XYZ file of N, CA and C in Angstrom:
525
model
N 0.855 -1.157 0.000
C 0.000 0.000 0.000
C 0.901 1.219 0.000
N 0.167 2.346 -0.477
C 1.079 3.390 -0.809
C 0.700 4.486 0.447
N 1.554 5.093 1.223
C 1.308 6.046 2.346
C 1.517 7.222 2.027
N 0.971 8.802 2.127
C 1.574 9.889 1.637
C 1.621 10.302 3.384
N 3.366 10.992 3.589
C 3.435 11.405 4.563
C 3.653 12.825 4.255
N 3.256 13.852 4.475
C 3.372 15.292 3.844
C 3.674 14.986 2.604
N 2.937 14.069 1.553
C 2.956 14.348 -0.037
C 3.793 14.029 -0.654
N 4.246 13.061 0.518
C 5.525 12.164 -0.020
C 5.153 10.686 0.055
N 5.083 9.885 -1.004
C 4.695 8.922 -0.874
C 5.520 7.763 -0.361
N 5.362 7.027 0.964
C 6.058 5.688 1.529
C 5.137 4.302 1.155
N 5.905 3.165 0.949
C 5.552 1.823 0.741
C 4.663 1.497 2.458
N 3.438 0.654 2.454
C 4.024 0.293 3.912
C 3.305 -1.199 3.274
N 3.498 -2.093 3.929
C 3.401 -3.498 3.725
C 2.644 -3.807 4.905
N 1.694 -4.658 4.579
C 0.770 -5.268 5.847
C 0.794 -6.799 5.647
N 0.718 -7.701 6.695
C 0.460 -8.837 6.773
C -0.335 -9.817 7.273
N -1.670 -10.046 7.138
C -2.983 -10.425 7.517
C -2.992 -11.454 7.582
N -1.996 -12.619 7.529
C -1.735 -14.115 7.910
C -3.090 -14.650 7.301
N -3.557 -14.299 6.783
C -4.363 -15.151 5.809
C -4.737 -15.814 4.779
N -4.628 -16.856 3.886
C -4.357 -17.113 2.822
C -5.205 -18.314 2.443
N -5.830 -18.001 1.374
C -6.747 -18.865 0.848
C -7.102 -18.797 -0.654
N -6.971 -20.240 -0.820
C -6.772 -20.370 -3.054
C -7.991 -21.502 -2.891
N -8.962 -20.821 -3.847
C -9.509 -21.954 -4.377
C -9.285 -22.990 -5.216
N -9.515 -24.245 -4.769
C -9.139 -25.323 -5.613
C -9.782 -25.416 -6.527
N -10.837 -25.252 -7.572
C -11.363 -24.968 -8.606
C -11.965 -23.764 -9.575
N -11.893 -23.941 -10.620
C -12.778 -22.793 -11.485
C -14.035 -22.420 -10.566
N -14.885 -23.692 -10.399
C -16.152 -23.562 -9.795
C -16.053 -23.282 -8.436
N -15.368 -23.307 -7.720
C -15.232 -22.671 -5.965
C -15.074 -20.979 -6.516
N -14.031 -21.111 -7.549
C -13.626 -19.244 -7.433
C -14.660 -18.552 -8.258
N -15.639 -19.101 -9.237
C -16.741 -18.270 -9.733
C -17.711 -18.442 -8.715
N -17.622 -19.225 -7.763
C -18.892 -19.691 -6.998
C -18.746 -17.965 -5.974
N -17.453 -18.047 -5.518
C -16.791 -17.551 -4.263
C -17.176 -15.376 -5.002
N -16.557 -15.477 -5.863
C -17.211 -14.365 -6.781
C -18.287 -13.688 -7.077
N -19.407 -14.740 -7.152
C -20.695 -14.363 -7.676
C -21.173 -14.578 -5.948
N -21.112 -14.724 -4.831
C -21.130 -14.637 -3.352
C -20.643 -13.188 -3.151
N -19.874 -12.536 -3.772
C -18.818 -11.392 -3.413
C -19.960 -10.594 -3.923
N -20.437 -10.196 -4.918
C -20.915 -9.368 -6.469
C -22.448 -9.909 -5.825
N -22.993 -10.340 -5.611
C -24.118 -10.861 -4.942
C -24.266 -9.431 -3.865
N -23.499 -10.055 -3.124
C -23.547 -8.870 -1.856
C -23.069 -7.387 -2.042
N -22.342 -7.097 -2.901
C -21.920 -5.915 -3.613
C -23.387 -5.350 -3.974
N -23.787 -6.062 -4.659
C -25.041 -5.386 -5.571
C -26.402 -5.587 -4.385
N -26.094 -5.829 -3.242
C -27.009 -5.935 -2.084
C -28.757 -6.776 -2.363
N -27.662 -7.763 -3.046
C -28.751 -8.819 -3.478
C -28.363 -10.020 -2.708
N -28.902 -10.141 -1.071
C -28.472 -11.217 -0.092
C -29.155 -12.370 -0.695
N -30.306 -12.515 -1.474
C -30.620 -13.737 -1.486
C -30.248 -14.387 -2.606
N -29.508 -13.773 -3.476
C -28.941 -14.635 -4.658
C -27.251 -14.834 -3.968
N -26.813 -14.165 -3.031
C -25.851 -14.447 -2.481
C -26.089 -15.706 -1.298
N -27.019 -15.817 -0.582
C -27.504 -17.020 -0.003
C -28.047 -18.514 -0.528
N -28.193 -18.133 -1.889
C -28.618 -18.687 -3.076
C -27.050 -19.496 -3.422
N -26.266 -18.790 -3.670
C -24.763 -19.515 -3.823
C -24.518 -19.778 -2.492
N -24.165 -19.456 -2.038
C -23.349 -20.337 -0.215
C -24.150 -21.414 -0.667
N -25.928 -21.655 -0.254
C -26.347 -22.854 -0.229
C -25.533 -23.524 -1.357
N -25.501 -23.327 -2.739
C -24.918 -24.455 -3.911
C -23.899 -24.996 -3.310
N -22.824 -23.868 -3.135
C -21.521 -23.858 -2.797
C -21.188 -25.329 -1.537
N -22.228 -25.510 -0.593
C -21.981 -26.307 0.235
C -22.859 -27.558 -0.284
N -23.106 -27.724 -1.452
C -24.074 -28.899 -1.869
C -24.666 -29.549 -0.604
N -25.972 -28.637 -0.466
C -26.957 -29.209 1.174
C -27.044 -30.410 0.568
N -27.929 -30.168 -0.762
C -28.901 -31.715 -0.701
C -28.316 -32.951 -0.982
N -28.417 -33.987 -0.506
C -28.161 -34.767 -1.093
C -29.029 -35.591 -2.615
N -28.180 -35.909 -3.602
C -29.090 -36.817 -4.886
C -29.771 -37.975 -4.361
N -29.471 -38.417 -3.507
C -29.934 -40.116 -3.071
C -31.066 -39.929 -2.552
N -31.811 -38.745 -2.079
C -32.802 -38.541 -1.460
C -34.112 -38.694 -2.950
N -35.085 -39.434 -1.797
C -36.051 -40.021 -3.698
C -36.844 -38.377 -3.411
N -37.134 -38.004 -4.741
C -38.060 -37.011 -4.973
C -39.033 -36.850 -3.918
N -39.646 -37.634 -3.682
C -41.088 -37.041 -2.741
C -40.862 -37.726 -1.013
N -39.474 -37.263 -0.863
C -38.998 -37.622 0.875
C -39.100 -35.635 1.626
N -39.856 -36.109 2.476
C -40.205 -34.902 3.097
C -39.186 -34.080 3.584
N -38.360 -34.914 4.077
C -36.878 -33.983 4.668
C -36.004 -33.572 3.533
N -36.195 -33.909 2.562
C -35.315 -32.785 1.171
C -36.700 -31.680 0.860
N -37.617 -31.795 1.040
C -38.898 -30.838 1.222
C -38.847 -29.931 2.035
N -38.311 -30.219 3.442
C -37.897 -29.293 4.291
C -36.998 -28.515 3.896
N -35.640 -29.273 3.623
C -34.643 -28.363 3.626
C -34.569 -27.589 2.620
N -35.212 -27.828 1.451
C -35.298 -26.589 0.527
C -36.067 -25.560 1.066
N -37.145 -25.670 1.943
C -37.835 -24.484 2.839
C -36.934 -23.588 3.590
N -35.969 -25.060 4.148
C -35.441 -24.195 5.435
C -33.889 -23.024 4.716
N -33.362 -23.783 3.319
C -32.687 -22.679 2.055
C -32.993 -21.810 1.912
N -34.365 -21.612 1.446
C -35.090 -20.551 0.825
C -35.186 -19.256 2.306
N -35.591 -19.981 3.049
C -35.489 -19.530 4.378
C -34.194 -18.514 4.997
N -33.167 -19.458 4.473
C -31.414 -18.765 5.087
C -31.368 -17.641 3.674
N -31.715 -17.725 2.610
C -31.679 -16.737 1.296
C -32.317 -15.989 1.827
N -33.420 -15.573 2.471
C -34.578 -14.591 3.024
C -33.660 -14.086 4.046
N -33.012 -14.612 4.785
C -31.951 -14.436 6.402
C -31.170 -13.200 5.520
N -30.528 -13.933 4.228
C -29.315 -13.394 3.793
C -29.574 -11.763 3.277
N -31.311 -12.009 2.668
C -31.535 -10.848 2.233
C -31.947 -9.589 3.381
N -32.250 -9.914 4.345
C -32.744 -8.943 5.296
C -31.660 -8.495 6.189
N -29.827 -8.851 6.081
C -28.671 -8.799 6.917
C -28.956 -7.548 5.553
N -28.974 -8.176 4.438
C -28.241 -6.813 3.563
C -29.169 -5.343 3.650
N -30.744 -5.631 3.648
C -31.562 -4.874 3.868
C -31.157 -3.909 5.252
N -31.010 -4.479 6.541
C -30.594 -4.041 7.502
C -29.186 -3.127 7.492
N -29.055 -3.372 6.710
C -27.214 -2.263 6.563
C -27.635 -1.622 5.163
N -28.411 -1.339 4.528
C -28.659 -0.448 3.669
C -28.075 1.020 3.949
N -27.989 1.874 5.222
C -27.352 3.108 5.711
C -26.096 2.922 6.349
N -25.681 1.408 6.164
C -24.527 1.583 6.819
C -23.513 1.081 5.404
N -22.177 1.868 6.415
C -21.155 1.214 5.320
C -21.094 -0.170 5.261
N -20.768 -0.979 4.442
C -20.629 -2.470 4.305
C -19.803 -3.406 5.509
N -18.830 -2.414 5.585
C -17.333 -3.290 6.589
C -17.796 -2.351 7.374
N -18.355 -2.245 7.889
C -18.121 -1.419 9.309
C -18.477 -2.436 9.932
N -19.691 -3.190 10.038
C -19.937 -4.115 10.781
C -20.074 -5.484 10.387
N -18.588 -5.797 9.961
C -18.651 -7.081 9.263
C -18.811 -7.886 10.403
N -18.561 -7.864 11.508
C -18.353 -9.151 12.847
C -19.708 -9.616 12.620
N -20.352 -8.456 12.742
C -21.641 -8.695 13.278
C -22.640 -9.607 12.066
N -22.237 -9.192 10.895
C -22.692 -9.742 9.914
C -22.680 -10.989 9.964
N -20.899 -11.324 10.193
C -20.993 -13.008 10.368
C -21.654 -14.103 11.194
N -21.592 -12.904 12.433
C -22.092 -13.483 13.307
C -23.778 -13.786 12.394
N -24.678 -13.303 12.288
C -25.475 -13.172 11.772
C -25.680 -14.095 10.919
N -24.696 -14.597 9.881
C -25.198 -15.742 8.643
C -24.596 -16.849 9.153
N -23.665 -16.874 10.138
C -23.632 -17.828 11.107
C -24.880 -18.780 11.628
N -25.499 -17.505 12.364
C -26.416 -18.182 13.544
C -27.534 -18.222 12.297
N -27.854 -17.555 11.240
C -28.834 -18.085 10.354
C -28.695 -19.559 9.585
N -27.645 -19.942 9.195
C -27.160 -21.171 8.713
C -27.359 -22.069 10.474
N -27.039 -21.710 11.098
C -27.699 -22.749 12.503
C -29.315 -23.123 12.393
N -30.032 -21.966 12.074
C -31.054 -21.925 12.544
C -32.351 -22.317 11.760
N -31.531 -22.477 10.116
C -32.319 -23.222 9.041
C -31.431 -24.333 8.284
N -30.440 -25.059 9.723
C -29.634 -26.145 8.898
C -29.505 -25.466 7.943
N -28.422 -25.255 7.214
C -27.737 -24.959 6.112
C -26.118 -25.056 6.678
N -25.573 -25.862 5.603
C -24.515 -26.204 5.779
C -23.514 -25.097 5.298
N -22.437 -24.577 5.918
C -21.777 -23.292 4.698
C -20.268 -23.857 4.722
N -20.063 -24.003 3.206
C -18.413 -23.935 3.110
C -17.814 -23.302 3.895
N -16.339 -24.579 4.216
C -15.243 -23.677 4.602
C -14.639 -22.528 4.008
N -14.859 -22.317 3.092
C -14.201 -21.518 2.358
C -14.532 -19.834 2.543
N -15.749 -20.021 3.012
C -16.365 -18.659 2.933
C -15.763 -18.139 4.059
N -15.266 -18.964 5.367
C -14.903 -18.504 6.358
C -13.836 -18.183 6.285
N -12.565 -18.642 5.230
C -11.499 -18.074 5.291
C -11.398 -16.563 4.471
N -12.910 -16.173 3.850
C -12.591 -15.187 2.994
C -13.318 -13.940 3.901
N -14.495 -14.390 4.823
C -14.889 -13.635 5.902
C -14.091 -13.032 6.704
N -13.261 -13.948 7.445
C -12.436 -13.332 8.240
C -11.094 -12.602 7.881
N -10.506 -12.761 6.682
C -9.488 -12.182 5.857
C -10.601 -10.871 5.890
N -11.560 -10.517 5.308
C -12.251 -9.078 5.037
C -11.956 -8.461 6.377
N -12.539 -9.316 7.677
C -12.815 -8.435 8.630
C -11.327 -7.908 8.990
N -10.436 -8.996 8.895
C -9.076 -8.155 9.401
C -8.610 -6.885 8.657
N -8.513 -7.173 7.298
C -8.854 -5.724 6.140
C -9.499 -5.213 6.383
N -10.326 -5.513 6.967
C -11.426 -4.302 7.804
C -11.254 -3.387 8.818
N -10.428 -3.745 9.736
C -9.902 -3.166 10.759
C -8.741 -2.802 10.569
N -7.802 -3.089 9.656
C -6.236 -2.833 8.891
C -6.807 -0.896 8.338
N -8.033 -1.316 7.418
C -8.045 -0.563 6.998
C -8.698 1.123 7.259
N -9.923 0.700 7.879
C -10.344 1.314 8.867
C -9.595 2.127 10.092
N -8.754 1.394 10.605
C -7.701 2.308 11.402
C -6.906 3.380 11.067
N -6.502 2.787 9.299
C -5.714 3.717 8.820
C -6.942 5.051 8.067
N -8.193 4.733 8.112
C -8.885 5.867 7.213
C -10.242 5.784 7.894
N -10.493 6.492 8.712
C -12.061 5.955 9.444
C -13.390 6.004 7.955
N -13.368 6.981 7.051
C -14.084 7.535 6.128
C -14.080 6.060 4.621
N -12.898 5.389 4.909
C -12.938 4.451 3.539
C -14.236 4.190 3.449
N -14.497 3.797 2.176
C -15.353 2.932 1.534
C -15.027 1.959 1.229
N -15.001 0.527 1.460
C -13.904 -0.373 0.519
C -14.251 -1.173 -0.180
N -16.106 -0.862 -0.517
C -17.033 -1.494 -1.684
C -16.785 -0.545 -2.849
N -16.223 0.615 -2.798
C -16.096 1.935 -3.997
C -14.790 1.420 -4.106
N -13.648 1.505 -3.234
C -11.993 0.591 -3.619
C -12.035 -0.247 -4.098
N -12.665 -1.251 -3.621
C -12.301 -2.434 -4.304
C -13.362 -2.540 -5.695
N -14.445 -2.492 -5.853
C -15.263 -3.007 -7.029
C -14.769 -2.951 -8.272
N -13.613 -1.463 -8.610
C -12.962 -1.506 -10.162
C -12.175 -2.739 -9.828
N -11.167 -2.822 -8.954
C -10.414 -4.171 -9.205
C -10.907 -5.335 -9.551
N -12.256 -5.324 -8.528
C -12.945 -7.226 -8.549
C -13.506 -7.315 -10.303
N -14.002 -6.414 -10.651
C -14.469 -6.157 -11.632
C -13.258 -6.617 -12.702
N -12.121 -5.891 -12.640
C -11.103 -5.668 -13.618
C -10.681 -7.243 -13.707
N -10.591 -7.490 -12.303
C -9.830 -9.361 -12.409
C -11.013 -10.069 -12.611
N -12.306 -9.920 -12.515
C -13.271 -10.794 -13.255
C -13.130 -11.186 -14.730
N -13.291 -9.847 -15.298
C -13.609 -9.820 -16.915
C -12.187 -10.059 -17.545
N -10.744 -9.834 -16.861
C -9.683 -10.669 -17.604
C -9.242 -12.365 -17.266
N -10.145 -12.678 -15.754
C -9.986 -14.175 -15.736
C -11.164 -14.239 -17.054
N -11.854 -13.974 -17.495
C -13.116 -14.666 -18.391
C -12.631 -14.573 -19.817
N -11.281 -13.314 -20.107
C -10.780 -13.281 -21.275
C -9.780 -14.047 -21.076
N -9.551 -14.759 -20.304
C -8.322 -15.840 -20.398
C -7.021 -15.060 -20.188
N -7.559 -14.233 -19.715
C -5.709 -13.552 -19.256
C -5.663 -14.224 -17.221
N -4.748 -14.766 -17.545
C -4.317 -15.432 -16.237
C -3.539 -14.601 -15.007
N -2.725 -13.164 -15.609
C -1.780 -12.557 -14.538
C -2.045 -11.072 -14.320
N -2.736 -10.738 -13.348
C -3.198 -9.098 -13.072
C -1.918 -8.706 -13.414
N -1.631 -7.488 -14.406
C -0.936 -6.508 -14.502
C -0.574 -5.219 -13.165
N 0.641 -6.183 -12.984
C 0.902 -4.968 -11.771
C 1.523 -3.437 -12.382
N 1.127 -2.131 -11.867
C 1.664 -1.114 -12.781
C 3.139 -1.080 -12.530
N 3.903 -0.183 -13.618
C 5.208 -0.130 -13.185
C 5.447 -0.096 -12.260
N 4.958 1.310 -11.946
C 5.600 2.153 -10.237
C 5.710 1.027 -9.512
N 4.303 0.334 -9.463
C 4.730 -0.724 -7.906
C 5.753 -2.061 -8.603
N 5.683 -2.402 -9.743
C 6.581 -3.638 -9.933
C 8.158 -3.465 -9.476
N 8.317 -2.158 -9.849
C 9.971 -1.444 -8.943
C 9.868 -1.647 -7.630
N 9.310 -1.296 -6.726
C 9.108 -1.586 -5.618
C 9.247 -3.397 -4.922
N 8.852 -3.938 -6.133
C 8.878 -5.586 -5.292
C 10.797 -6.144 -5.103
């Protein structure tokens, strides 16, 4: 990250001990359209993926067994959860209260069985620490207006088959 100290710009480097690669195409478009879901403050198509993402149902279950009847209720149910966390922070910034959020699709995935990838948790708690990394350093950020050109930018060149974000000069000197 770049620091201006009286208009002079310093490197500073942060380290959030967090690290997480998806093992497939389909985890990282899954993990994406979860991101861009909630960006566009559409919780229930973002609750809509977590559920895929953790394949609830099982196939072996015969069509007309009541407990795969349920649990698509009790889905549809955690998608409704997902949409009313986002409804509820409509005036607030996004990361301000990420804890609470989790906490939140946490205890909703408790509370309509729904199973949620590991995965989401390593990308939850990586935000919240960027959350507080970042936040300390700028009480005013936005970091749905920061980040969206990037997520955006590395979307549409993973889909053109370009494999390596272009780092700009300035910072490639720096590494």
């Amino acid at each position: 990250m770049v620091l201006f100290d009286k208009g002079e710009p310093k490197f500073g480097f942060l380290d959030c001990g967090i690290v997480y690669s998806t093992r497939s195409e389909e985890e990282h478009d899954n993990l994406i359209n979860i991101c861009k879901a909630f960006i566009a403050h559409d919780g229930y198509r973002a609750g809509s993926y977590m559920v895929k993402s953790a394949k609830n149902y099982s196939s072996s279950l015969p069509e007309g067994d009541k407990r795969k009847a349920r649990q698509i209720l009790e889905e549809h149910a955690f998608c409704n959860s997902m949409q009313k966390i986002v409804d509820d922070s409509e005036h607030e910034k996004y990361f301000e209260h990420m804890s609470e959020y989790i906490d939140r699709i946490c205890n909703m995935a408790f509370v309509h069985s729904v199973k949620l990838h590991a995965e989401h948790f390593h990308v939850f708690m990586a935000l919240k620490v960027a959350e507080g990394i970042s936040l300390s350093f700028d009480k005013n950020l936005d970091m749905i207006s920061t980040a969206l050109p990037m997520i955006t930018k590395a979307e549409t060149m993973r889909k053109l088959g370009i494999s390596k974000f272009p780092v700009p000069d300035h910072l490639e000197a720096a590494k």
